[in-house]
Coordinates of C-alpha atoms in Angstrom, one line a residue:
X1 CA -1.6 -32.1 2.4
X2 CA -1.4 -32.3 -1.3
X3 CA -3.6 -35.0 -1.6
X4 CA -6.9 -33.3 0.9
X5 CA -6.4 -30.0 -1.5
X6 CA -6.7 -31.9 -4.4
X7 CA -9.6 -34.3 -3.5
X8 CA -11.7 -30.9 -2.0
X9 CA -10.5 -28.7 -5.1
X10 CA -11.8 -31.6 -7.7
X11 CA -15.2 -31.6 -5.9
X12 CA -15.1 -28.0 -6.3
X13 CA -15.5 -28.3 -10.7
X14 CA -18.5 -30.2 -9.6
X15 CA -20.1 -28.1 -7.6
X16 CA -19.7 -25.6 -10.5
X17 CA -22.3 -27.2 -12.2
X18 CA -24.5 -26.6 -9.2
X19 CA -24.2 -23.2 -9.6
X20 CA -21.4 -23.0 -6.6
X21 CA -18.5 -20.8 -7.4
X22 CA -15.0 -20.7 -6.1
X23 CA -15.2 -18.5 -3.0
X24 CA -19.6 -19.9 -2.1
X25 CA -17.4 -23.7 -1.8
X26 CA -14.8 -22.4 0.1
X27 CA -17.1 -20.7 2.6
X28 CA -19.1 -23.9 3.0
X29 CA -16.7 -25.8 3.5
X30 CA -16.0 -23.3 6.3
X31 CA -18.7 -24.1 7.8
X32 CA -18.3 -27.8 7.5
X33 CA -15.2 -28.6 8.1
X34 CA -15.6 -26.3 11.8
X35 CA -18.3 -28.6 12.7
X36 CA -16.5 -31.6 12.1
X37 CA -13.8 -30.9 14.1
X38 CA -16.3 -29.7 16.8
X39 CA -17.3 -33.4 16.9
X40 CA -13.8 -35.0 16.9
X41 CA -13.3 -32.7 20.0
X42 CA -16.1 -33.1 21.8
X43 CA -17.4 -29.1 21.6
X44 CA -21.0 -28.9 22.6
X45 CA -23.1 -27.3 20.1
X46 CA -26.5 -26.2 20.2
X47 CA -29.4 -29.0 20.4
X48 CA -29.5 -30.5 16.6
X49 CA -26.3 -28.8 15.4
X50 CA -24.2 -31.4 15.7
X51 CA -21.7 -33.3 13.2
X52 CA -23.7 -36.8 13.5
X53 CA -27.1 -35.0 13.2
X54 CA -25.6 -33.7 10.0
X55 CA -24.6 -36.2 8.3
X56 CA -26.6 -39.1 9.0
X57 CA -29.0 -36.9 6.7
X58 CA -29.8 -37.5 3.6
X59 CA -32.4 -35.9 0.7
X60 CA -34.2 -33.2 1.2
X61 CA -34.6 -34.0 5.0
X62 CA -30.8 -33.0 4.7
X63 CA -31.1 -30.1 2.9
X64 CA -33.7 -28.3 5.2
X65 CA -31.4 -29.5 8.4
X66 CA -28.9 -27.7 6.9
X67 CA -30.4 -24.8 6.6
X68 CA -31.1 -24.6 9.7
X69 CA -28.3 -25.2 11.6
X70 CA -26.5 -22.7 9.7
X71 CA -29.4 -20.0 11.2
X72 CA -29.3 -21.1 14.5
X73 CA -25.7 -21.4 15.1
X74 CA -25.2 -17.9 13.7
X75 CA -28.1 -16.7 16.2
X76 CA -24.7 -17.9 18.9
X77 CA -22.4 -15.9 21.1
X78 CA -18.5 -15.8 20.8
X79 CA -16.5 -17.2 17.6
X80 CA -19.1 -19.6 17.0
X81 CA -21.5 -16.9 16.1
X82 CA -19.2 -15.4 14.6
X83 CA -18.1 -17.8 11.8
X84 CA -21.7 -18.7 10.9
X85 CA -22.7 -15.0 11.1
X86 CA -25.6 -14.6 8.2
X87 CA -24.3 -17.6 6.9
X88 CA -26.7 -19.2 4.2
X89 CA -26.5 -22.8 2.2
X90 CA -25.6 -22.2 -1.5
X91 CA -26.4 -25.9 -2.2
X92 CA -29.2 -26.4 -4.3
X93 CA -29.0 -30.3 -4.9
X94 CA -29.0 -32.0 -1.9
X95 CA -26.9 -35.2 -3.4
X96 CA -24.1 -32.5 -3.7
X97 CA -23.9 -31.6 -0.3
X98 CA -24.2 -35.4 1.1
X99 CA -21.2 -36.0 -1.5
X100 CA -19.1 -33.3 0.2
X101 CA -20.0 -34.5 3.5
X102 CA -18.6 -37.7 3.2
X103 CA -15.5 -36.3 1.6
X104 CA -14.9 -34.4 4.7
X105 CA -16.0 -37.2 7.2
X106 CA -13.7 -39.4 6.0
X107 CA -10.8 -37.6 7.5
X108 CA -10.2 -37.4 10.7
X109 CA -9.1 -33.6 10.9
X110 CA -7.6 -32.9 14.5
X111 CA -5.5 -35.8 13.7
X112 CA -3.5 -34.1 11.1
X113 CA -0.4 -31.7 12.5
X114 CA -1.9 -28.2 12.6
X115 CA 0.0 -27.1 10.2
X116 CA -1.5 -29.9 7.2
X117 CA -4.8 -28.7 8.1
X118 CA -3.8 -24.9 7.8
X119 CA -1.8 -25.8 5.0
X120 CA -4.6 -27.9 3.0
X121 CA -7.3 -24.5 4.1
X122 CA -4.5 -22.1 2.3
X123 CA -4.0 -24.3 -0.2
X124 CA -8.0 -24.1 -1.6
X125 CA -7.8 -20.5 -1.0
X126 CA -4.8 -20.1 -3.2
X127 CA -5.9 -22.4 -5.9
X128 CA -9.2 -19.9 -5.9
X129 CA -7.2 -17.0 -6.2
X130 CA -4.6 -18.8 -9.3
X131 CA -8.8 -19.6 -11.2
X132 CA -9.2 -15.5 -11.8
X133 CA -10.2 -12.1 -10.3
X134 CA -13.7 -13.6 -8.3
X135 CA -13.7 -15.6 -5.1
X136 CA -10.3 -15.4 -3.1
X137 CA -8.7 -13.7 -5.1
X138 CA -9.9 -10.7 -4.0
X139 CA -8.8 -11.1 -0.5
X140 CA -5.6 -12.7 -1.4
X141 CA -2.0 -11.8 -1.2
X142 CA 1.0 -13.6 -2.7
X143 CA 1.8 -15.7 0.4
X144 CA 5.9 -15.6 -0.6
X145 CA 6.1 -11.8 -0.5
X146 CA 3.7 -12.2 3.0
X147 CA 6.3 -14.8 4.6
X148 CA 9.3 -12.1 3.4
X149 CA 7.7 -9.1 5.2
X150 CA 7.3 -10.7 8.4
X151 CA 10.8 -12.0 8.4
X152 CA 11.8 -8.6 8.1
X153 CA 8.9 -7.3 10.4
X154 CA 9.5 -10.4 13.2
X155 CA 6.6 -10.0 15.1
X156 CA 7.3 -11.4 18.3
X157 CA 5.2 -11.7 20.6
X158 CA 7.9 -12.7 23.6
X159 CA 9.1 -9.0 23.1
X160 CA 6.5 -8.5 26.0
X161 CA 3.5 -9.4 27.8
X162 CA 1.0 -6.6 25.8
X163 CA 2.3 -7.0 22.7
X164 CA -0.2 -7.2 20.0
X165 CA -0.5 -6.9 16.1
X166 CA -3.1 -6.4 13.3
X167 CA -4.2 -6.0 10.0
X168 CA -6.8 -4.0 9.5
X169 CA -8.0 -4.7 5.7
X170 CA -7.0 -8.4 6.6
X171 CA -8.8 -10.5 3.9
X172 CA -8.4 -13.7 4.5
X173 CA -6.0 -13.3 7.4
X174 CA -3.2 -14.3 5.3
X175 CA -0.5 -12.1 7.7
X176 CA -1.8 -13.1 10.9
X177 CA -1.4 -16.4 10.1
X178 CA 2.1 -16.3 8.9
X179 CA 3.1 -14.2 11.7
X180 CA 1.9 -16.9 14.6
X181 CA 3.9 -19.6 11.6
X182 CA 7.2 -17.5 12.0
X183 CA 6.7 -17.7 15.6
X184 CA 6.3 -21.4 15.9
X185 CA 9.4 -21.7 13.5
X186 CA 11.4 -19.1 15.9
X187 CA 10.7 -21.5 18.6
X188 CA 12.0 -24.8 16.8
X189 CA 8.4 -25.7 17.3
X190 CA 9.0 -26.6 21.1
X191 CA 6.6 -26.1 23.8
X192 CA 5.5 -22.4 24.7
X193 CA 5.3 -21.3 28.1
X194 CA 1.5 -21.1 29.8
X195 CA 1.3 -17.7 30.0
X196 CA 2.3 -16.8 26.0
X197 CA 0.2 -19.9 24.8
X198 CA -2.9 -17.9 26.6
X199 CA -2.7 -14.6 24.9
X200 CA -1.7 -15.7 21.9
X201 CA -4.6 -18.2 21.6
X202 CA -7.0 -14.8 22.4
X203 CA -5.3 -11.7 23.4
X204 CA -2.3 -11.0 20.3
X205 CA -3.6 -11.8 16.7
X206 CA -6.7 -8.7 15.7
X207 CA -8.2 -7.6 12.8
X208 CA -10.5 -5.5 10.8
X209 CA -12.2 -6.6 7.5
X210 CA -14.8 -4.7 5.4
X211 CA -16.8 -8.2 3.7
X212 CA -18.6 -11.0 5.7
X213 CA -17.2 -14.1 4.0
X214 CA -12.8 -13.5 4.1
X215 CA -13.5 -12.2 8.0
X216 CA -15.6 -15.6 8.6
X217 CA -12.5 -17.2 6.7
X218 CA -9.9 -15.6 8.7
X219 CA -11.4 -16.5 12.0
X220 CA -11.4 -20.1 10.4
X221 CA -8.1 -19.9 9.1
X222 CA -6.6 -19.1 12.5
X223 CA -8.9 -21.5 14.3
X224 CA -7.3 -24.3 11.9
X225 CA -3.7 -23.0 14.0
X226 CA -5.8 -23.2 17.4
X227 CA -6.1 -19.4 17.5
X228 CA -9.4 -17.1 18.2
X229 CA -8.8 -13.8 17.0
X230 CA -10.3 -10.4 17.6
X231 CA -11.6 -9.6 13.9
X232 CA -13.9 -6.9 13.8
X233 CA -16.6 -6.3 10.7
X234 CA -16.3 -3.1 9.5
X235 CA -14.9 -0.2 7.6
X236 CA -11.4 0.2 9.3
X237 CA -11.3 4.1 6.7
X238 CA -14.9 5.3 7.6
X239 CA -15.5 4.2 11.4
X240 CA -13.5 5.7 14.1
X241 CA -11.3 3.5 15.5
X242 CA -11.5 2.4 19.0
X243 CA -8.3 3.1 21.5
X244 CA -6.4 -0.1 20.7
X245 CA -2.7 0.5 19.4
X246 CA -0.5 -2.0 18.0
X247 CA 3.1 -3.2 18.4
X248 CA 3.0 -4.2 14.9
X249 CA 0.9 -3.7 11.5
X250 CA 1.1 -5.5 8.7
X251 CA -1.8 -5.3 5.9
X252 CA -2.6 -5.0 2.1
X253 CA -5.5 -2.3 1.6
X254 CA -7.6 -3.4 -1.3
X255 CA -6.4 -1.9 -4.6
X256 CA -8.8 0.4 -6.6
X257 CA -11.1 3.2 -5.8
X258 CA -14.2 2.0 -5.4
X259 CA -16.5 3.6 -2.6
X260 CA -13.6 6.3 -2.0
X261 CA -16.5 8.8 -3.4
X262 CA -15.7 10.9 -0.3
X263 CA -13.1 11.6 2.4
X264 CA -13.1 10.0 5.9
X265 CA -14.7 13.0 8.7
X266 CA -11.9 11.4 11.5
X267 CA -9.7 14.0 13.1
X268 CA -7.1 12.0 13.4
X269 CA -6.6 12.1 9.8
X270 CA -4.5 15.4 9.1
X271 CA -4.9 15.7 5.2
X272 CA -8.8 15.0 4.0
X273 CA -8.8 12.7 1.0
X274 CA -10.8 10.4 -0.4
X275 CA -8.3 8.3 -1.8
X276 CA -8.1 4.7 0.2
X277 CA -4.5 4.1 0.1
X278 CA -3.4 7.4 1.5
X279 CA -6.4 7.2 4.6
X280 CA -5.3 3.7 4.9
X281 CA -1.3 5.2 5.3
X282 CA -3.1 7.8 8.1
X283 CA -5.0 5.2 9.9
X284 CA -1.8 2.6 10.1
X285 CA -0.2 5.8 11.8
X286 CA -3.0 6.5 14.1
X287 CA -3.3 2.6 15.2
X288 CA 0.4 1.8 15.8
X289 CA 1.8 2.2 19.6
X290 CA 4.7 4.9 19.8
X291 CA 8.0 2.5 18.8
X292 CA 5.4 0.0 16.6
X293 CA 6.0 -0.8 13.0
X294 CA 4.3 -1.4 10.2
X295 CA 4.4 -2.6 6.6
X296 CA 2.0 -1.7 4.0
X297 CA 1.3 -2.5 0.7
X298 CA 0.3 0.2 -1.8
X299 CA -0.1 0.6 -5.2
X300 CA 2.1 3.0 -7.2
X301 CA -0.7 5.8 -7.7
X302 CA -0.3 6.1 -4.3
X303 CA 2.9 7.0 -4.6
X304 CA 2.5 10.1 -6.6
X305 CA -1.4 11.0 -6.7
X306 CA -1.6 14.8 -5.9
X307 CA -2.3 14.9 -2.4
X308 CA 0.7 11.9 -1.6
X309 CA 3.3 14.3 -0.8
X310 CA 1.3 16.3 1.7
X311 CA 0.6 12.3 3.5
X312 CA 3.9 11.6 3.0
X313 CA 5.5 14.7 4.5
X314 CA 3.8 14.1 7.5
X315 CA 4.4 10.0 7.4
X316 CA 8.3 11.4 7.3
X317 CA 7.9 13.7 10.2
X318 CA 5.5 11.7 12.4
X319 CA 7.6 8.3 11.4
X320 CA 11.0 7.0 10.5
X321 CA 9.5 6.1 6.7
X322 CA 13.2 3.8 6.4
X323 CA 12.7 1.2 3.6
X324 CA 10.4 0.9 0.4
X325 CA 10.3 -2.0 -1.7
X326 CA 9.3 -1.5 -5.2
X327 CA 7.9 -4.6 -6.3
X328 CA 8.1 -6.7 -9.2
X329 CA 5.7 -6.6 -11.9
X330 CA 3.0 -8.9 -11.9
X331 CA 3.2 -9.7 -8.3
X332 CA -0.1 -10.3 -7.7
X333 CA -0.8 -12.3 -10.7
X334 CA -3.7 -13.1 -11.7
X335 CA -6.3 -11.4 -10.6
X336 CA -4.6 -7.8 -10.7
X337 CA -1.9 -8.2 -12.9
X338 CA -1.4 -4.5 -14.4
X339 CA -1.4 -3.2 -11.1
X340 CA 1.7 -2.1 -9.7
X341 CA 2.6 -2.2 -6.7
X342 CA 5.3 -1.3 -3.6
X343 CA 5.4 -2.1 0.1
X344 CA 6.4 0.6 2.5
X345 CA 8.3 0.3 6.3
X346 CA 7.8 3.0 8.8
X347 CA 8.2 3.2 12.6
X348 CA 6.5 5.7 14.8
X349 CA 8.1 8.2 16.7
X350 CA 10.8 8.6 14.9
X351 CA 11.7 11.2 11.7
X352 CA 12.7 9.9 8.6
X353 CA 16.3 10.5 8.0
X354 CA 17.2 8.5 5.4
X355 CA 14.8 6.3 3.0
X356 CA 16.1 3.0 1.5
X357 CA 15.0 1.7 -1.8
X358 CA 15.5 -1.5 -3.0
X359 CA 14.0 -1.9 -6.6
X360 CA 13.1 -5.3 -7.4
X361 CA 11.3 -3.9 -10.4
X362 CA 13.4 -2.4 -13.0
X363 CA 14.8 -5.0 -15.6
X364 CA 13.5 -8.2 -13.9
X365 CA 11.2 -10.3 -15.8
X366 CA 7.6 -9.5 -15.7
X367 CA 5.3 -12.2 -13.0
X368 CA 3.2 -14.6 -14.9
X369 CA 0.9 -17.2 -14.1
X370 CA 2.8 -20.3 -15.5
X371 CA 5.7 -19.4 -17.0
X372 CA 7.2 -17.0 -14.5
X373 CA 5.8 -17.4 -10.7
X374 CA 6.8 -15.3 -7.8
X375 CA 9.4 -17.1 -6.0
X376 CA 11.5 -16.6 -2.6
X377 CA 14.1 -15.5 -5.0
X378 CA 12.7 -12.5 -6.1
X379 CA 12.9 -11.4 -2.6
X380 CA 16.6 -13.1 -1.0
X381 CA 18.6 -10.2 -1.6
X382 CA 16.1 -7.2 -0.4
X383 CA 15.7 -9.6 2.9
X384 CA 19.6 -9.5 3.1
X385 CA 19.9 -5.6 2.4
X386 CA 17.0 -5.3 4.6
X387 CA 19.1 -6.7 7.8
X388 CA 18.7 -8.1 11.0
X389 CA 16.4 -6.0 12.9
X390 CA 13.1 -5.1 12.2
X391 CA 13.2 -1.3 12.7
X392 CA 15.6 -1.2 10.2
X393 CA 18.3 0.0 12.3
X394 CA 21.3 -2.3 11.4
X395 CA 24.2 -0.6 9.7
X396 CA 23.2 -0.8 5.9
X397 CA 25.7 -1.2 3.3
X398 CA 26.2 1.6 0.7
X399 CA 27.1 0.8 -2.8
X400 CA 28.6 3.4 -5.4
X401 CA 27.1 0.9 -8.9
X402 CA 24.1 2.6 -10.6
X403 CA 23.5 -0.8 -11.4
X404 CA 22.5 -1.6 -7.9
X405 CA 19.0 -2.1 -6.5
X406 CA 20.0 -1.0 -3.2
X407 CA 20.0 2.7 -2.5
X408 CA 19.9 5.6 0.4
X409 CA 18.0 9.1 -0.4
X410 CA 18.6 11.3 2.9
X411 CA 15.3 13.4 3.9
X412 CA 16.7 16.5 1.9
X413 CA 16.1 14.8 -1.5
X414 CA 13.0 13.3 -0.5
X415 CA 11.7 16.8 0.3
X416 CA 13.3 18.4 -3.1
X417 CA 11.3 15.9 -4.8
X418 CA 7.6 17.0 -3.1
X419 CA 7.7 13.8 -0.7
X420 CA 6.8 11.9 -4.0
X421 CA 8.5 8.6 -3.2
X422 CA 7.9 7.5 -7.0
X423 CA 10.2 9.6 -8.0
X424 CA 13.4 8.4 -5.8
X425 CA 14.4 6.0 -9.2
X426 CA 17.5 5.6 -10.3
X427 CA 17.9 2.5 -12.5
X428 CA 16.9 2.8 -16.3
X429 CA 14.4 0.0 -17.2
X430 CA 15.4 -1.3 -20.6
X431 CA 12.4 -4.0 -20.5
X432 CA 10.4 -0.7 -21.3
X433 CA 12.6 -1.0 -24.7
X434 CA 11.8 -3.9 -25.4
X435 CA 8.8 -5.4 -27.5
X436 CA 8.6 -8.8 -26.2
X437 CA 8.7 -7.8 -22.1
X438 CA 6.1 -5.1 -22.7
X439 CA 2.4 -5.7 -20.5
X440 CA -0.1 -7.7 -22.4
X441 CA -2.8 -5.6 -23.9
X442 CA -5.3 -6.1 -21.1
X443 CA -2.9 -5.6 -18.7
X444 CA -2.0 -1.6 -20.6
X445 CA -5.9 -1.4 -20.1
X446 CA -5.8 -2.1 -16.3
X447 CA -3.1 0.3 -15.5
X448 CA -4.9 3.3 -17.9
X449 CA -8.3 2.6 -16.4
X450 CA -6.7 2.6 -12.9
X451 CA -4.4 5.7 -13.6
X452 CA -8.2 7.0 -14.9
X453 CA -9.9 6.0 -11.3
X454 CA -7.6 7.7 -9.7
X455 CA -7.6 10.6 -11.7
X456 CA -11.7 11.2 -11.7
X457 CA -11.1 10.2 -7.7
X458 CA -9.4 13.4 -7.4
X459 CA -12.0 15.5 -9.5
X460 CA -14.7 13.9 -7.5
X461 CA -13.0 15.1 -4.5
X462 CA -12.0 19.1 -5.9
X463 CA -15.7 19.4 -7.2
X464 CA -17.0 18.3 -3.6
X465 CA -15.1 20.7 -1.8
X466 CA -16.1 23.2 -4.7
X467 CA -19.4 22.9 -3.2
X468 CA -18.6 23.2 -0.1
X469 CA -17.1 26.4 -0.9
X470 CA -20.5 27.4 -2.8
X471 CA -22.4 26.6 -0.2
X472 CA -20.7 28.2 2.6
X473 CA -20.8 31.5 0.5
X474 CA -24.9 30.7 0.0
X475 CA -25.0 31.0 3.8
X476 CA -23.1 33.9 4.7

């Protein structure tokens, strides 16, 4: 697998000179590596949008083909249309794209186990993401702390014969993914009945993302494991969502507070905000099935920004809010490394009695690039205090050390403390104390700027309803 990452990647710094960045190769090669695998199966395509039409090419005869297959097989129905949806050649020297076509015909993909082709896709998208903050990275999340929340979240699809999941901010489709891996590794890899192989080829795995190019790479991504999702393109905050509720959610909203200029007008949404984290929290809620549970990233700010305690109070009341991990920092390294962040586990239809806290932040080296990667190990022990099942309702252990990361706040303390779940700390951080663990200087930035977002955010938000107000007066 190694080896096909590294031979694609290296053609990759060529293509740079072409004026081809990270995330326009990985998209083409999208494209190409679907029709390839098309031909090794035997898939009828459209007249002239074949493999062998392709590549038998060459010059600017090529180039123009091209072009025009990509057009007419996005003009198709079904996920065929869909992956080459407005899809456009970003090759502007045809020797370039005739070089990358042979790299890619000289393997013989369906060949490989599914799992070295998967592998070898997830492997380009996560060397994107380690370059810097454009291309993948946007879309990407650490795939160790994905595989750990879905061995706590076990989404099984044998639980029963509806069962569905989805992420709806799902990026590159990291989760899904992982989620149909974990069941395949549940199973020893064996042979799955008729009946589950059918809906989870179509009817189990959907999704929701906001940008063209990571929803055309998560329907490749899961077509590389022999799945055809239901991804929809869209904004899963602004657009009512339609009456399909999920067994299980698992996602990473994007970070930041860009285009949250105003709040959502859904009535499902009890507090009106325009902050994205906190309408992402209500629209998890809204999308789960009564009994389904979820695990969400968010960001710290989201933890304490002024309206979090009136989402909260209701997340407690509505849900069983039973675990939050604070992560370490630096966990998604490097393209937002100031920005810290926790992951929180609720079921619905249940109230919060008791919310578990396991802080794998205080006093534990800072994530870097090289000299300090995220690991499985960060994550052993919260797995372990986490239990067995996945609605958190194994006996957990209570520990008297202040020194321990593990800890129990009953609903009471939760409420004395405005349903601010920042504020449930208990361990003292001495890396704060200390000169040579403190953030790099861009990193200070990033956190001040975003603590700055958040903050004009919520003065965009006062002055808008200020208006409102003003206006409402006018008319009486």
């Amino acid at each position: 697998m190694s080896d096909v990452v590294q031979q694609l990647w290296g053609f990759c710094h060529t293509l740079r000179h072409d004026g081809i960045d990270y995330g326009d190769y990985i998209e083409q090669l999208t494209y190409l590596l679907f029709l390839k695998m098309a031909d090794e199966r035997n898939i009828e395509l459209p007249k002239a949008c074949d493999w062998p039409g392709l590549v038998n090419k060459s010059g600017t005869a090529l180039q123009d083909h091209y072009i025009d297959l990509l057009r007419k097989l996005g003009q198709q129905r079904g996920l065929l249309g869909d992956i080459f949806a407005g899809a456009q050649s970003r090759f502007n020297n045809p020797v370039n794209l005739k070089r990358l076509l042979g790299l890619i015909d000289d393997i013989e993909w369906t060949a490989l186990d599914i799992d070295i082709k998967a592998a070898a896709f997830e492997g380009l998208l996560e060397k994107a993401a380690s370059e810097g903050k454009k291309g993948a990275g946007q879309y990407f999340t650490p795939r160790i702390l994905i595989k750990t929340l879905v061995r706590c979240m076990k989404p099984d699809p044998r639980a029963h014969k509806e069962f569905t999941m989805c992420d709806p901010a799902c990026g590159t489709g990291g989760f899904l993914v992982s989620s149909y891996e974990w069941l395949i590794e549940a199973t020893k890899g064996g042979a799955l009945p008729r009946d589950l192989a059918k809906r989870l080829r179509s009817d189990t795995y959907f999704g929701q993302e906001l940008v063209q190019r990571p929803r055309r790479l998560t329907l490749m991504n899961l077509y590389l494991h022999g799945l055809e999702p239901h991804i929809a393109f869209g904004d899963s905050i602004y657009e009512i969502p339609s009456g399909q509720r999920y067994d299980v959610v698992m996602t990473n909203p994007p970070f930041g507070t860009k285009g949250a200029n105003q709040a959502p007008t859904r009535d499902d949404f009890t507090i009106s905000t325009s902050n994205k984290q906190l309408n992402f929290i209500q629209h998890v809620m809204t999308i789960l099935k009564p009994g389904g549970r979820a695990a969400v990233v968010v960001p710290d700010n989201c933890l304490f920004a002024d309206q979090a305690g009136e989402v909260f109070k209701i997340l407690t009341e509505d849900c069983s809010l039973h675990t939050v991990l604070r992560l370490p920092n630096g966990t998604f390294v490097p393209y937002s490394p100031g920005t810290k962040t926790n992951v929180i586990f609720f079921t619905k239809g249940y109230r919060t009695e008791n919310v578990w806290v396991y802080d794998a932040r205080s006093n534990v080296p800072r994530i870097t690039k090289k000299d300090r990667p995220l690991t499985p190990e960060h994550f052993v022990e919260f797995e372990r205090c986490y239990g067995a099942d996945p609605h958190a309702k194994a006996k957990r252990k209570i520990s008297d050390s202040k020194q321990d990361r593990w800890r129990s706040f009953a609903i009471g303390e939760v409420k004395e403390r405005d349903y601010k779940i920042d504020n449930l700390r208990w361990l003292k951080d001495d890396s704060l104390d200390d000169g040579d663990e403190l953030p790099e200087p861009q990193e200070l930035v990033a956190d001040a700027l975003g603590e700055l977002e958040a903050a004009v955010t919520e003065l965009n938000a006062i002055m808008a309803m200020l208006d409102d107000d003003s206006e409402a007066v006018a008319a009486k």
